[in-house]
Amino acid sequence: MSQLKLKDLYDGFRDPETIKAFKKIIEEDAKKLEKPINIMEVCGGHTHTIMKYGIPQLLPSNINFIHGPGCPVCIMPKERIDHAYILSMQEDVILVTLGDMIKVPGSNGSLQDARSKGADVRFVYSPMDCIKIANENPNKKVIFFAIGFETTTPMTAALLDVVIKQDIKNIYFHINHVTVPEVMKELIDSRDEHVDSYNHQIDAFLGPSHVSVISGSKIYEEFPRDYNKPVVVAGFEPVDVMQSILMIIKQFIENRCELEIEYKRLVSYEGNIKAQELINKYFKKSSLFKWRGLGNIKDSGLKLRDEYLTYDAEHIYKDILPIGEIEDHKLCICGDILRGMATPPECTIFGTACKPSTPIGSCMVSSEGACAAYYKYGNLL
Amino acid sequence: MCLSIPSKVTHIDEENNIATVDTMGVERKASLDLIDQPVVVGDYVLIHIGFAMNKIDEEDALASLEVYKEIIEKMEEEERRQAILEDDACANRG
């Protein structure tokens, strides 16, 4: 009989007393810091936790957060949404994607708008739901609009694996998978180009939780080694975040610069090898992927390997899918926010023209976006 | 998107490699196709968009919770000692 209850896995890592205890230890240790430190939480899930539990208010003034770009919906450029929109408008297409994509605005509108114009767009809980949809609609082409970081890539690969093994003839893929280390590098490198005020320097990273479950912590090795930035892979619960902050502070006090895992109950150095093999079997690095607000980042996207081109909707529909670049809304500062150079309240349309019910920028669309998190929990600040 | 939830395996359909899991009272199904280790009923797994991503290491989870308990106890002891010291230093003692 296990000593661990399911409830412990939630409550134990959200316990207010534990959070308070860490707050105290952090306060004591932070006094020993020579200079303030800015911690970038790469992942939108962490941004959400940090805002929801009011963690910035629990920290001394020399520990600051910079919110990172780790929100797959937020970084999805309009060009890609437009592809989904155009594909969904084809007579014989059922466009399938995850629920996060419902409201993201493209240049013609969102997938929700496409739906109201009669397009067959379906939002599913799992990519595997495509199989049932394809079987029930043998005369339609089911296109899975695949989004997400390393966390969701293996699930797309697993679907393709089944499609090939079961020889399903009417499922195709539009791939928008991206990778974390490349964007982290871009954020550090781009800071060298800009003349930044000290406020925007990244001193350490809070490593994503569930990306790391798949990839292992090994993907961050170069950050402490080559960039002199400590990385602590943190769980998603508030206690995880507090403990990880303490681990980062201790590295600075002890003059260490290392890759550490706080989220040991789920993350190993090697990660989930089976999932990684599945990804490598079907995907290769795409030379460039344009991130919303960040521009083209080398090697940061994935695409299907050449031998699977017959499943690639982007290839099959290349005649009707535009490849030009689209400007973002002039007033929206999502780009600066995703870069960690600005916070949502600095945006002139934040909370007025742009709010979760009428999102103008992508950081407001997803609950993991910094703007949505600030809008929802910002009154705490 | 990435907020996966810890769940307990309550049943395994060996033939299709699908687990039935309890997520805080809600029953769901999840594919075990991505798991690279044996899973049995009673195991804790992390579920994300219809797949179990990984098993939760119970020992590690328990070890963390144990550490938290110790930290709280130490802090409470510290607070008690602080209260006694403050009490001793109280100037208004008649």
PDB file of C-alpha atoms in Angstrom, chain A residues 141-239:
ATOM      1  CA  LYS A 141      -9.608  15.087 -45.140  1.00  0.00           C
ATOM      2  CA  VAL A 142      -8.881  15.475 -41.440  1.00  0.00           C
ATOM      3  CA  ILE A 143      -6.041  17.941 -40.866  1.00  0.00           C
ATOM      4  CA  PHE A 144      -4.493  18.067 -37.415  1.00  0.00           C
ATOM      5  CA  PHE A 145      -3.133  21.551 -36.720  1.00  0.00           C
ATOM      6  CA  ALA A 146      -0.343  20.575 -34.331  1.00  0.00           C
ATOM      7  CA  ILE A 147       0.928  23.084 -31.782  1.00  0.00           C
ATOM      8  CA  GLY A 148       3.181  23.118 -28.762  1.00  0.00           C
ATOM      9  CA  PHE A 149       6.683  22.732 -27.414  1.00  0.00           C
ATOM     10  CA  GLU A 150       8.501  19.471 -26.687  1.00  0.00           C
ATOM     11  CA  THR A 151       5.622  18.637 -24.327  1.00  0.00           C
ATOM     12  CA  THR A 152       3.094  17.988 -27.082  1.00  0.00           C
ATOM     13  CA  THR A 153       5.359  16.964 -29.979  1.00  0.00           C
ATOM     14  CA  PRO A 154       5.507  13.266 -29.001  1.00  0.00           C
ATOM     15  CA  MET A 155       1.690  13.087 -28.974  1.00  0.00           C
ATOM     16  CA  THR A 156       1.602  14.343 -32.564  1.00  0.00           C
ATOM     17  CA  ALA A 157       4.285  11.781 -33.449  1.00  0.00           C
ATOM     18  CA  ALA A 158       2.267   9.058 -31.714  1.00  0.00           C
ATOM     19  CA  LEU A 159      -0.777   9.965 -33.815  1.00  0.00           C
ATOM     20  CA  LEU A 160       1.260   9.808 -37.039  1.00  0.00           C
ATOM     21  CA  ASP A 161       2.663   6.471 -35.886  1.00  0.00           C
ATOM     22  CA  VAL A 162      -0.877   5.065 -35.567  1.00  0.00           C
ATOM     23  CA  VAL A 163      -1.973   6.646 -38.872  1.00  0.00           C
ATOM     24  CA  ILE A 164       0.889   4.879 -40.667  1.00  0.00           C
ATOM     25  CA  LYS A 165       0.489   1.548 -38.867  1.00  0.00           C
ATOM     26  CA  GLN A 166      -3.281   1.441 -39.415  1.00  0.00           C
ATOM     27  CA  ASP A 167      -2.896   2.854 -42.931  1.00  0.00           C
ATOM     28  CA  ILE A 168      -5.453   5.599 -42.310  1.00  0.00           C
ATOM     29  CA  LYS A 169      -5.803   7.460 -45.598  1.00  0.00           C
ATOM     30  CA  ASN A 170      -7.468  10.708 -44.567  1.00  0.00           C
ATOM     31  CA  ILE A 171      -5.404  12.241 -41.744  1.00  0.00           C
ATOM     32  CA  TYR A 172      -2.872  14.995 -42.478  1.00  0.00           C
ATOM     33  CA  PHE A 173      -0.731  17.292 -40.342  1.00  0.00           C
ATOM     34  CA  HIS A 174       0.043  20.983 -40.248  1.00  0.00           C
ATOM     35  CA  ILE A 175       3.069  21.166 -37.956  1.00  0.00           C
ATOM     36  CA  ASN A 176       3.819  24.130 -35.678  1.00  0.00           C
ATOM     37  CA  HIS A 177       5.957  22.460 -33.055  1.00  0.00           C
ATOM     38  CA  VAL A 178       8.761  24.534 -31.558  1.00  0.00           C
ATOM     39  CA  THR A 179      11.668  23.899 -29.215  1.00  0.00           C
ATOM     40  CA  VAL A 180      12.663  25.641 -25.991  1.00  0.00           C
ATOM     41  CA  PRO A 181      16.498  25.802 -25.892  1.00  0.00           C
ATOM     42  CA  GLU A 182      16.689  27.690 -29.209  1.00  0.00           C
ATOM     43  CA  VAL A 183      14.377  30.439 -28.010  1.00  0.00           C
ATOM     44  CA  MET A 184      16.251  30.690 -24.695  1.00  0.00           C
ATOM     45  CA  LYS A 185      19.459  31.219 -26.653  1.00  0.00           C
ATOM     46  CA  GLU A 186      17.760  33.810 -28.839  1.00  0.00           C
ATOM     47  CA  LEU A 187      16.603  35.707 -25.754  1.00  0.00           C
ATOM     48  CA  ILE A 188      20.127  35.844 -24.361  1.00  0.00           C
ATOM     49  CA  ASP A 189      21.772  36.664 -27.705  1.00  0.00           C
ATOM     50  CA  SER A 190      19.266  39.352 -28.638  1.00  0.00           C
ATOM     51  CA  ARG A 191      19.997  41.064 -25.356  1.00  0.00           C
ATOM     52  CA  ASP A 192      23.584  41.441 -26.437  1.00  0.00           C
ATOM     53  CA  GLU A 193      22.402  43.321 -29.510  1.00  0.00           C
ATOM     54  CA  HIS A 194      20.150  45.715 -27.646  1.00  0.00           C
ATOM     55  CA  VAL A 195      21.528  48.166 -25.203  1.00  0.00           C
ATOM     56  CA  ASP A 196      19.527  47.013 -22.237  1.00  0.00           C
ATOM     57  CA  SER A 197      18.932  48.584 -18.970  1.00  0.00           C
ATOM     58  CA  TYR A 198      20.023  46.291 -16.177  1.00  0.00           C
ATOM     59  CA  ASN A 199      16.379  45.607 -15.394  1.00  0.00           C
ATOM     60  CA  HIS A 200      16.038  43.357 -18.374  1.00  0.00           C
ATOM     61  CA  GLN A 201      19.129  41.223 -17.915  1.00  0.00           C
ATOM     62  CA  ILE A 202      18.404  37.541 -17.409  1.00  0.00           C
ATOM     63  CA  ASP A 203      20.495  36.183 -14.545  1.00  0.00           C
ATOM     64  CA  ALA A 204      18.989  32.702 -14.258  1.00  0.00           C
ATOM     65  CA  PHE A 205      16.290  30.511 -15.735  1.00  0.00           C
ATOM     66  CA  LEU A 206      13.436  28.624 -14.161  1.00  0.00           C
ATOM     67  CA  GLY A 207      13.375  25.612 -16.499  1.00  0.00           C
ATOM     68  CA  PRO A 208       9.995  24.442 -17.850  1.00  0.00           C
ATOM     69  CA  SER A 209       8.320  21.548 -16.049  1.00  0.00           C
ATOM     70  CA  HIS A 210       6.721  19.381 -18.650  1.00  0.00           C
ATOM     71  CA  VAL A 211       8.964  20.114 -21.588  1.00  0.00           C
ATOM     72  CA  SER A 212      11.674  18.686 -19.334  1.00  0.00           C
ATOM     73  CA  VAL A 213       9.625  15.579 -18.497  1.00  0.00           C
ATOM     74  CA  ILE A 214       9.934  14.683 -22.182  1.00  0.00           C
ATOM     75  CA  SER A 215      13.345  16.141 -23.075  1.00  0.00           C
ATOM     76  CA  GLY A 216      15.161  15.641 -19.799  1.00  0.00           C
ATOM     77  CA  SER A 217      17.175  18.395 -18.159  1.00  0.00           C
ATOM     78  CA  LYS A 218      20.061  17.642 -20.530  1.00  0.00           C
ATOM     79  CA  ILE A 219      18.721  20.148 -23.088  1.00  0.00           C
ATOM     80  CA  TYR A 220      19.717  23.053 -20.794  1.00  0.00           C
ATOM     81  CA  GLU A 221      23.320  21.978 -20.185  1.00  0.00           C
ATOM     82  CA  GLU A 222      24.815  24.721 -22.298  1.00  0.00           C
ATOM     83  CA  PHE A 223      23.193  27.572 -20.340  1.00  0.00           C
ATOM     84  CA  PRO A 224      25.244  27.267 -17.151  1.00  0.00           C
ATOM     85  CA  ARG A 225      28.267  26.064 -19.139  1.00  0.00           C
ATOM     86  CA  ASP A 226      28.432  28.494 -22.088  1.00  0.00           C
ATOM     87  CA  TYR A 227      26.220  31.400 -21.036  1.00  0.00           C
ATOM     88  CA  ASN A 228      26.916  31.479 -17.315  1.00  0.00           C
ATOM     89  CA  LYS A 229      23.197  31.269 -16.488  1.00  0.00           C
ATOM     90  CA  PRO A 230      22.024  28.871 -13.778  1.00  0.00           C
ATOM     91  CA  VAL A 231      18.990  26.754 -14.677  1.00  0.00           C
ATOM     92  CA  VAL A 232      16.690  25.087 -12.165  1.00  0.00           C
ATOM     93  CA  VAL A 233      14.016  22.824 -13.662  1.00  0.00           C
ATOM     94  CA  ALA A 234      10.947  23.588 -11.574  1.00  0.00           C
ATOM     95  CA  GLY A 235       7.616  21.903 -11.001  1.00  0.00           C
ATOM     96  CA  PHE A 236       4.370  23.738 -11.657  1.00  0.00           C
ATOM     97  CA  GLU A 237       3.037  24.090  -8.137  1.00  0.00           C
ATOM     98  CA  PRO A 238       3.714  27.188  -6.025  1.00  0.00           C
ATOM     99  CA  VAL A 239       5.865  25.283  -3.528  1.00  0.00           C
TER     100      VAL A 239
END
